[in-house]
PDB file of C-alpha atoms in Angstrom:
ATOM      1  CA  MET A 119     129.083  77.650 109.817  1.00  0.00           C
ATOM      2  CA  THR A 120     125.807  79.743 111.190  1.00  0.00           C
ATOM      3  CA  ARG A 121     122.450  78.011 109.952  1.00  0.00           C
ATOM      4  CA  SER A 122     119.800  80.768 109.429  1.00  0.00           C
ATOM      5  CA  ARG A 123     116.434  79.343 110.850  1.00  0.00           C
ATOM      6  CA  ARG A 124     114.873  80.704 107.849  1.00  0.00           C
ATOM      7  CA  ARG A 125     112.487  77.453 106.491  1.00  0.00           C
ATOM      8  CA  PRO A 126     113.866  76.029 103.482  1.00  0.00           C
ATOM      9  CA  GLY A 127     113.085  78.156 100.219  1.00  0.00           C
ATOM     10  CA  ALA A 128     113.463  81.303  98.128  1.00  0.00           C
ATOM     11  CA  GLY A 129     117.054  83.109  99.552  1.00  0.00           C
ATOM     12  CA  ALA A 130     117.439  80.907 102.403  1.00  0.00           C
ATOM     13  CA  SER A 131     120.554  79.616 101.304  1.00  0.00           C
ATOM     14  CA  ALA A 132     121.514  83.336 101.071  1.00  0.00           C
ATOM     15  CA  GLN A 133     120.077  84.344 103.699  1.00  0.00           C
ATOM     16  CA  ALA A 134     122.400  81.760 105.986  1.00  0.00           C
ATOM     17  CA  MET A 135     125.734  83.074 103.893  1.00  0.00           C
ATOM     18  CA  ALA A 136     124.128  86.440 105.127  1.00  0.00           C
ATOM     19  CA  ASP A 137     123.889  85.046 109.341  1.00  0.00           C
ATOM     20  CA  THR A 138     126.837  83.644 109.049  1.00  0.00           C
ATOM     21  CA  ILE A 139     128.545  86.664 107.729  1.00  0.00           C
ATOM     22  CA  ARG A 140     126.383  88.515 110.469  1.00  0.00           C
ATOM     23  CA  ALA A 141     127.676  86.386 113.420  1.00  0.00           C
ATOM     24  CA  ALA A 142     130.876  86.793 112.877  1.00  0.00           C
ATOM     25  CA  GLU A 143     130.859  91.088 112.202  1.00  0.00           C
ATOM     26  CA  ARG A 144     129.007  91.132 115.043  1.00  0.00           C
ATOM     27  CA  ARG A 145     131.437  89.255 117.514  1.00  0.00           C
ATOM     28  CA  LYS A 146     133.965  91.127 116.243  1.00  0.00           C
ATOM     29  CA  GLN A 147     131.538  94.077 117.118  1.00  0.00           C
ATOM     30  CA  HIS A 148     131.567  92.649 121.083  1.00  0.00           C
ATOM     31  CA  ARG A 149     135.601  92.752 121.297  1.00  0.00           C
ATOM     32  CA  THR A 150     135.793  96.230 120.211  1.00  0.00           C
ATOM     33  CA  ALA A 151     133.091  97.040 122.613  1.00  0.00           C
ATOM     34  CA  ALA A 152     134.331  95.101 125.801  1.00  0.00           C
ATOM     35  CA  TRP A 153     137.967  97.142 125.127  1.00  0.00           C
ATOM     36  CA  ALA A 154     135.983 100.517 124.227  1.00  0.00           C
ATOM     37  CA  ILE A 155     133.698 101.114 126.490  1.00  0.00           C
ATOM     38  CA  PRO A 156     135.379 101.599 129.461  1.00  0.00           C
ATOM     39  CA  LEU A 157     138.854 103.258 127.331  1.00  0.00           C
ATOM     40  CA  LEU A 158     137.344 105.809 125.374  1.00  0.00           C
ATOM     41  CA  VAL A 159     133.212 105.249 125.349  1.00  0.00           C
ATOM     42  CA  ALA A 160     132.911 106.022 129.272  1.00  0.00           C
ATOM     43  CA  PRO A 161     134.702 108.920 129.951  1.00  0.00           C
ATOM     44  CA  VAL A 162     133.889 110.799 127.112  1.00  0.00           C
ATOM     45  CA  VAL A 163     129.938 109.754 127.814  1.00  0.00           C
ATOM     46  CA  LEU A 164     130.685 111.094 131.295  1.00  0.00           C
ATOM     47  CA  GLY A 165     133.096 114.106 130.678  1.00  0.00           C
ATOM     48  CA  ILE A 166     130.110 115.372 128.517  1.00  0.00           C
ATOM     49  CA  GLY A 167     127.518 114.446 130.460  1.00  0.00           C
ATOM     50  CA  PHE A 168     129.302 116.627 133.656  1.00  0.00           C
ATOM     51  CA  PHE A 169     130.050 119.058 131.826  1.00  0.00           C
ATOM     52  CA  VAL A 170     126.210 120.108 130.522  1.00  0.00           C
ATOM     53  CA  ALA A 171     125.233 119.802 133.817  1.00  0.00           C
ATOM     54  CA  ALA A 172     127.715 122.365 135.396  1.00  0.00           C
ATOM     55  CA  VAL A 173     126.599 124.623 132.533  1.00  0.00           C
ATOM     56  CA  THR A 174     122.930 123.593 132.536  1.00  0.00           C
ATOM     57  CA  SER A 175     121.232 121.234 134.812  1.00  0.00           C
ATOM     58  CA  TRP A 176     121.710 117.845 135.881  1.00  0.00           C
ATOM     59  CA  HIS A 177     118.721 116.702 134.071  1.00  0.00           C
ATOM     60  CA  ALA A 178     119.879 118.058 130.745  1.00  0.00           C
ATOM     61  CA  GLY A 179     123.925 116.427 131.472  1.00  0.00           C
ATOM     62  CA  LEU A 180     121.697 113.005 132.063  1.00  0.00           C
ATOM     63  CA  ALA A 181     119.687 113.349 128.514  1.00  0.00           C
ATOM     64  CA  VAL A 182     122.985 114.291 126.320  1.00  0.00           C
ATOM     65  CA  ALA A 183     125.185 111.926 128.705  1.00  0.00           C
ATOM     66  CA  ALA A 184     121.941 108.923 126.851  1.00  0.00           C
ATOM     67  CA  VAL A 185     122.086 110.181 123.826  1.00  0.00           C
ATOM     68  CA  THR A 186     125.999 110.415 123.582  1.00  0.00           C
ATOM     69  CA  ALA A 187     126.145 106.718 124.793  1.00  0.00           C
ATOM     70  CA  VAL A 188     123.743 105.521 122.867  1.00  0.00           C
ATOM     71  CA  LEU A 189     125.191 106.739 119.164  1.00  0.00           C
ATOM     72  CA  ALA A 190     128.841 105.715 120.353  1.00  0.00           C
ATOM     73  CA  LEU A 191     126.775 101.932 121.134  1.00  0.00           C
ATOM     74  CA  ARG A 192     125.048 102.288 117.789  1.00  0.00           C
ATOM     75  CA  ARG A 193     128.320 103.297 115.920  1.00  0.00           C
ATOM     76  CA  ILE A 194     130.042 100.360 117.184  1.00  0.00           C
ATOM     77  CA  TYR A 195     127.588  97.968 116.323  1.00  0.00           C
ATOM     78  CA  ARG A 196     126.815  99.326 113.203  1.00  0.00           C
ATOM     79  CA  SER A 197     126.274  97.034 109.979  1.00  0.00           C
ATOM     80  CA  LYS A 198     128.460  96.867 107.338  1.00  0.00           C
ATOM     81  CA  GLY A 199     125.810  95.215 105.259  1.00  0.00           C
ATOM     82  CA  SER A 200     126.172  92.312 103.043  1.00  0.00           C
ATOM     83  CA  THR A 201     125.851  91.421  99.273  1.00  0.00           C
ATOM     84  CA  TRP A 202     124.071  87.768 100.571  1.00  0.00           C
ATOM     85  CA  ALA A 203     121.291  89.731 102.254  1.00  0.00           C
ATOM     86  CA  THR A 204     120.217  90.984  99.892  1.00  0.00           C
ATOM     87  CA  GLY A 205     120.853  88.932  97.632  1.00  0.00           C
ATOM     88  CA  ALA A 206     118.698  86.619 100.283  1.00  0.00           C
ATOM     89  CA  ALA A 207     115.750  89.924 100.289  1.00  0.00           C
ATOM     90  CA  GLY A 208     115.681  89.927  96.036  1.00  0.00           C
ATOM     91  CA  GLU A 209     115.112  86.347  96.020  1.00  0.00           C
ATOM     92  CA  ARG A 210     112.195  86.226  97.987  1.00  0.00           C
ATOM     93  CA  ARG A 211     110.524  89.297  96.140  1.00  0.00           C
ATOM     94  CA  THR A 212     110.558  86.980  93.211  1.00  0.00           C
ATOM     95  CA  ARG A 213     109.324  84.399  94.732  1.00  0.00           C
ATOM     96  CA  TRP A 214     106.106  86.257  95.842  1.00  0.00           C
ATOM     97  CA  ILE A 215     106.245  87.059  92.469  1.00  0.00           C
ATOM     98  CA  LEU A 216     105.996  83.965  90.795  1.00  0.00           C
ATOM     99  CA  ALA A 217     103.762  82.538  93.371  1.00  0.00           C
ATOM    100  CA  PRO A 218     100.189  83.572  91.855  1.00  0.00           C
ATOM    101  CA  LEU A 219     101.049  81.482  88.346  1.00  0.00           C
ATOM    102  CA  VAL A 220     100.769  78.452  90.988  1.00  0.00           C
ATOM    103  CA  TRP A 221      98.019  79.890  93.304  1.00  0.00           C
ATOM    104  CA  CYS A 222      95.605  80.685  89.893  1.00  0.00           C
ATOM    105  CA  GLY A 223      97.350  78.344  88.046  1.00  0.00           C
ATOM    106  CA  LEU A 224      95.127  74.806  88.543  1.00  0.00           C
ATOM    107  CA  GLY A 225      98.015  72.516  87.665  1.00  0.00           C
ATOM    108  CA  ARG A 226      99.735  75.365  84.987  1.00  0.00           C
ATOM    109  CA  TRP A 227     101.935  75.787  86.786  1.00  0.00           C
ATOM    110  CA  ALA A 228     104.587  74.927  89.439  1.00  0.00           C
ATOM    111  CA  VAL A 229     107.863  76.546  90.647  1.00  0.00           C
ATOM    112  CA  LEU A 230     111.169  75.060  92.933  1.00  0.00           C
ATOM    113  CA  HIS A 231     113.134  77.554  94.534  1.00  0.00           C
ATOM    114  CA  ASP A 232     117.006  77.556  95.661  1.00  0.00           C
ATOM    115  CA  ARG A 233     117.392  74.254  94.848  1.00  0.00           C
ATOM    116  CA  GLN A 234     121.237  73.334  95.343  1.00  0.00           C
ATOM    117  CA  ILE A 235     122.755  71.318  91.775  1.00  0.00           C
ATOM    118  CA  PRO A 236     124.261  68.699  91.792  1.00  0.00           C
ATOM    119  CA  ARG A 237     127.721  68.089  93.195  1.00  0.00           C
ATOM    120  CA  SER A 238     128.328  71.426  93.595  1.00  0.00           C
ATOM    121  CA  ARG A 239     127.960  74.434  96.041  1.00  0.00           C
ATOM    122  CA  ALA A 240     126.167  76.832  93.748  1.00  0.00           C
ATOM    123  CA  ASN A 241     122.536  76.536  93.663  1.00  0.00           C
ATOM    124  CA  LEU A 242     119.518  77.261  91.388  1.00  0.00           C
ATOM    125  CA  ASP A 243     117.324  80.570  92.602  1.00  0.00           C
ATOM    126  CA  HIS A 244     113.889  79.751  90.714  1.00  0.00           C
ATOM    127  CA  ILE A 245     113.149  76.668  88.339  1.00  0.00           C
ATOM    128  CA  VAL A 246     109.095  77.423  86.469  1.00  0.00           C
ATOM    129  CA  LEU A 247     107.240  74.890  84.926  1.00  0.00           C
ATOM    130  CA  GLY A 248     104.133  75.587  82.731  1.00  0.00           C
ATOM    131  CA  LYS A 249     102.644  74.697  79.114  1.00  0.00           C
ATOM    132  CA  CYS A 250     106.251  76.776  78.049  1.00  0.00           C
ATOM    133  CA  GLY A 251     108.371  73.714  79.229  1.00  0.00           C
ATOM    134  CA  PRO A 252     110.685  74.356  81.468  1.00  0.00           C
ATOM    135  CA  VAL A 253     111.864  78.354  82.633  1.00  0.00           C
ATOM    136  CA  TYR A 254     115.220  78.866  85.010  1.00  0.00           C
ATOM    137  CA  VAL A 255     114.950  82.272  86.548  1.00  0.00           C
ATOM    138  CA  ASP A 256     117.865  83.873  88.082  1.00  0.00           C
ATOM    139  CA  THR A 257     116.971  86.623  90.322  1.00  0.00           C
ATOM    140  CA  LYS A 258     119.451  90.078  89.999  1.00  0.00           C
ATOM    141  CA  THR A 259     118.750  92.905  93.047  1.00  0.00           C
ATOM    142  CA  TRP A 260     121.214  95.630  91.346  1.00  0.00           C
ATOM    143  CA  LYS A 261     119.664  98.050  94.315  1.00  0.00           C
ATOM    144  CA  SER A 262     121.034 101.397  92.211  1.00  0.00           C
ATOM    145  CA  ARG A 263     117.998 103.075  89.749  1.00  0.00           C
ATOM    146  CA  LYS A 264     120.290 105.270  88.416  1.00  0.00           C
ATOM    147  CA  ALA A 265     122.658 102.277  86.671  1.00  0.00           C
ATOM    148  CA  LYS A 266     120.417 100.970  83.887  1.00  0.00           C
ATOM    149  CA  VAL A 267     120.429  97.423  82.291  1.00  0.00           C
ATOM    150  CA  HIS A 268     121.649  98.378  78.629  1.00  0.00           C
ATOM    151  CA  LEU A 269     123.745  95.861  75.936  1.00  0.00           C
ATOM    152  CA  ARG A 270     126.992  97.470  74.754  1.00  0.00           C
ATOM    153  CA  SER A 271     128.095  95.533  71.279  1.00  0.00           C
ATOM    154  CA  GLY A 272     125.331  92.930  72.312  1.00  0.00           C
ATOM    155  CA  LYS A 273     126.730  92.597  76.197  1.00  0.00           C
ATOM    156  CA  LEU A 274     125.055  93.043  79.047  1.00  0.00           C
ATOM    157  CA  TRP A 275     125.745  96.230  80.949  1.00  0.00           C
ATOM    158  CA  TYR A 276     124.648  97.058  84.417  1.00  0.00           C
ATOM    159  CA  GLY A 277     125.911 100.322  84.717  1.00  0.00           C
ATOM    160  CA  ASN A 278     129.672 100.338  83.685  1.00  0.00           C
ATOM    161  CA  HIS A 279     129.700  96.605  84.902  1.00  0.00           C
ATOM    162  CA  PRO A 280     130.040  94.055  82.344  1.00  0.00           C
ATOM    163  CA  GLN A 281     127.760  90.968  82.961  1.00  0.00           C
ATOM    164  CA  LYS A 282     129.197  88.302  80.890  1.00  0.00           C
ATOM    165  CA  ASP A 283     130.774  86.340  83.404  1.00  0.00           C
ATOM    166  CA  SER A 284     126.823  86.746  85.449  1.00  0.00           C
ATOM    167  CA  LEU A 285     125.434  85.453  81.902  1.00  0.00           C
ATOM    168  CA  ASP A 286     127.573  82.643  81.530  1.00  0.00           C
ATOM    169  CA  THR A 287     126.905  81.016  85.519  1.00  0.00           C
ATOM    170  CA  VAL A 288     123.747  81.503  83.893  1.00  0.00           C
ATOM    171  CA  LEU A 289     123.860  79.714  81.070  1.00  0.00           C
ATOM    172  CA  TRP A 290     125.319  76.650  82.794  1.00  0.00           C
ATOM    173  CA  GLU A 291     123.257  76.847  86.002  1.00  0.00           C
ATOM    174  CA  ALA A 292     119.868  76.480  82.772  1.00  0.00           C
ATOM    175  CA  SER A 293     122.094  73.544  81.620  1.00  0.00           C
ATOM    176  CA  ARG A 294     122.420  71.387  84.720  1.00  0.00           C
ATOM    177  CA  VAL A 295     118.194  72.009  85.125  1.00  0.00           C
ATOM    178  CA  ALA A 296     118.037  70.879  81.739  1.00  0.00           C
ATOM    179  CA  GLU A 297     120.290  67.700  83.017  1.00  0.00           C
ATOM    180  CA  VAL A 298     117.713  66.804  85.444  1.00  0.00           C
ATOM    181  CA  LEU A 299     114.399  67.292  83.157  1.00  0.00           C
ATOM    182  CA  GLY A 300     115.881  65.250  79.671  1.00  0.00           C
ATOM    183  CA  HIS A 301     114.528  68.543  78.703  1.00  0.00           C
ATOM    184  CA  PRO A 302     115.927  72.038  77.089  1.00  0.00           C
ATOM    185  CA  VAL A 303     115.539  75.356  79.825  1.00  0.00           C
ATOM    186  CA  GLN A 304     115.135  78.499  79.127  1.00  0.00           C
ATOM    187  CA  ALA A 305     117.560  80.991  80.929  1.00  0.00           C
ATOM    188  CA  VAL A 306     115.801  84.416  82.079  1.00  0.00           C
ATOM    189  CA  VAL A 307     117.315  86.838  84.754  1.00  0.00           C
ATOM    190  CA  ALA A 308     114.715  88.758  86.878  1.00  0.00           C
ATOM    191  CA  VAL A 309     115.700  92.412  87.247  1.00  0.00           C
ATOM    192  CA  HIS A 310     115.052  94.673  90.841  1.00  0.00           C
ATOM    193  CA  TYR A 311     115.287  97.684  91.431  1.00  0.00           C
ATOM    194  CA  ALA A 312     117.837  99.393  87.869  1.00  0.00           C
ATOM    195  CA  ALA A 313     115.745 100.399  84.707  1.00  0.00           C
ATOM    196  CA  VAL A 314     115.882  97.308  82.341  1.00  0.00           C
ATOM    197  CA  PRO A 315     114.093  98.511  79.072  1.00  0.00           C
ATOM    198  CA  PRO A 316     110.210  98.429  78.748  1.00  0.00           C
ATOM    199  CA  GLY A 317     109.841  94.608  76.534  1.00  0.00           C
ATOM    200  CA  GLY A 318     113.164  93.070  78.122  1.00  0.00           C
ATOM    201  CA  LEU A 319     116.610  92.076  76.609  1.00  0.00           C
ATOM    202  CA  ILE A 320     118.003  89.465  75.256  1.00  0.00           C
ATOM    203  CA  SER A 321     122.358  88.617  75.477  1.00  0.00           C
ATOM    204  CA  GLN A 322     124.332  85.226  75.001  1.00  0.00           C
ATOM    205  CA  GLY A 323     120.972  83.415  74.965  1.00  0.00           C
ATOM    206  CA  VAL A 324     119.586  84.935  77.930  1.00  0.00           C
ATOM    207  CA  THR A 325     115.972  87.138  78.466  1.00  0.00           C
ATOM    208  CA  ILE A 326     117.427  89.975  81.520  1.00  0.00           C
ATOM    209  CA  ILE A 327     113.464  91.506  82.582  1.00  0.00           C
ATOM    210  CA  GLN A 328     112.467  93.415  85.169  1.00  0.00           C
ATOM    211  CA  SER A 329     111.059  91.870  87.793  1.00  0.00           C
ATOM    212  CA  SER A 330     107.953  93.547  87.402  1.00  0.00           C
ATOM    213  CA  GLU A 331     107.377  91.906  83.646  1.00  0.00           C
ATOM    214  CA  LEU A 332     108.177  88.824  84.828  1.00  0.00           C
ATOM    215  CA  ARG A 333     104.348  87.159  85.465  1.00  0.00           C
ATOM    216  CA  ARG A 334     103.169  88.801  82.052  1.00  0.00           C
ATOM    217  CA  PHE A 335     106.742  87.404  80.254  1.00  0.00           C
ATOM    218  CA  LEU A 336     106.087  83.524  81.032  1.00  0.00           C
ATOM    219  CA  ARG A 337     101.981  83.622  80.293  1.00  0.00           C
ATOM    220  CA  ALA A 338     102.966  85.363  77.011  1.00  0.00           C
ATOM    221  CA  LEU A 339     105.866  82.119  76.396  1.00  0.00           C
ATOM    222  CA  PRO A 340     104.933  79.857  73.543  1.00  0.00           C
ATOM    223  CA  LYS A 341     103.760  76.426  74.452  1.00  0.00           C
ATOM    224  CA  GLU A 342     105.729  73.499  74.409  1.00  0.00           C
ATOM    225  CA  PRO A 343     103.869  70.822  72.436  1.00  0.00           C
ATOM    226  CA  GLY A 344     102.987  67.574  75.597  1.00  0.00           C
ATOM    227  CA  TRP A 345     103.957  70.028  78.300  1.00  0.00           C
ATOM    228  CA  ASP A 346     100.577  69.779  80.031  1.00  0.00           C
ATOM    229  CA  ARG A 347      99.585  69.639  83.609  1.00  0.00           C
ATOM    230  CA  ARG A 348     100.333  65.825  83.757  1.00  0.00           C
ATOM    231  CA  ARG A 349     104.358  65.909  82.135  1.00  0.00           C
ATOM    232  CA  ILE A 350     104.300  69.982  84.469  1.00  0.00           C
ATOM    233  CA  ALA A 351     103.188  67.609  87.768  1.00  0.00           C
ATOM    234  CA  ALA A 352     105.956  64.700  86.454  1.00  0.00           C
ATOM    235  CA  ALA A 353     108.488  67.797  86.124  1.00  0.00           C
ATOM    236  CA  TYR A 354     108.195  69.173  89.116  1.00  0.00           C
ATOM    237  CA  ARG A 355     108.156  65.228  91.346  1.00  0.00           C
ATOM    238  CA  LEU A 356     111.844  64.899  89.339  1.00  0.00           C
ATOM    239  CA  ALA A 357     112.613  68.121  89.794  1.00  0.00           C
ATOM    240  CA  ASP A 358     111.984  67.884  93.460  1.00  0.00           C
ATOM    241  CA  THR A 359     113.560  64.745  94.197  1.00  0.00           C
ATOM    242  CA  GLN A 360     116.954  65.249  92.156  1.00  0.00           C
ATOM    243  CA  LEU A 361     117.721  68.610  93.128  1.00  0.00           C
ATOM    244  CA  ARG A 362     117.555  68.951  96.877  1.00  0.00           C
ATOM    245  CA  PRO A 363     116.576  72.655  98.831  1.00  0.00           C
ATOM    246  CA  ALA A 364     119.703  74.826  99.451  1.00  0.00           C
ATOM    247  CA  GLY A 365     119.017  76.330 102.579  1.00  0.00           C
TER     248      GLY A 365
END
C-alpha cells in the first residue's frame, strides 16, 4: 500500500488512504491516456488546429490546438476527489484549532492525534487531556452548508442522513481510550462546515459542536477531581505508549 509522505499526525492515516486511492486512479488515467491520446486527442487537436489556421492564421490555429490539447488532458487526468482526503483535511483543521490549548496551556492540556486502536484497523482522531479529564474528539467534515445538523426524536441527523451508526462508532472509540487510561472519557464530535446550532447538541451521550466552538467548549468543561498537571502528563505518556501513531 502506498504510504503518505506526511509525518505522523492529525489526518495522517486518512491521507495515506487518500494517496493510495489517488495513485490507483492515476494509474488508470495513464492507461486511458496511452490509447486515447494517439487515437482520439491527437486527431481532434490537429483537425481543429488546421481548420482554424485555414480560416484565420497559423498562429490562431496553433493557439486553439494547444488549448484543445490542454482541455483534453485535464479531462483525462481530472480527479474524482476522495472522502479520505476530505477527512484528512478536516482532522488537520481540528489539530490547528486544538493547538493553542497546548501552546498556551502551561501543561494544563495535552493532545494526541490520529492514534491506532489496539487490535483494530480503526483509528482515533484526537485525544484531549486536561483538568476536565480525558475527552475524545472525532472530526466530521460535512461540507454541505445547506444541510443542517439537527436532532429528530433525539437522534442526530446531517441533512437527511441519520447519524446513529456514526455516533455508535464514536462511543466505541471513546470506550477504547477509556480502557487504556482507566478512566471514563467524554465523547465529542467537532463538525466542520455544516451548521450546528450554537451551543451544540447532545445525542446518545455525545456532544456535537461546530469546530469553531471546540476550544471554548473544552475550556468550559467542569474540572475533574485529581486531574492536575502531573496526572495529565502521566495520562499523556500512557496514551502515547499504548496507542501508537496510525499514520
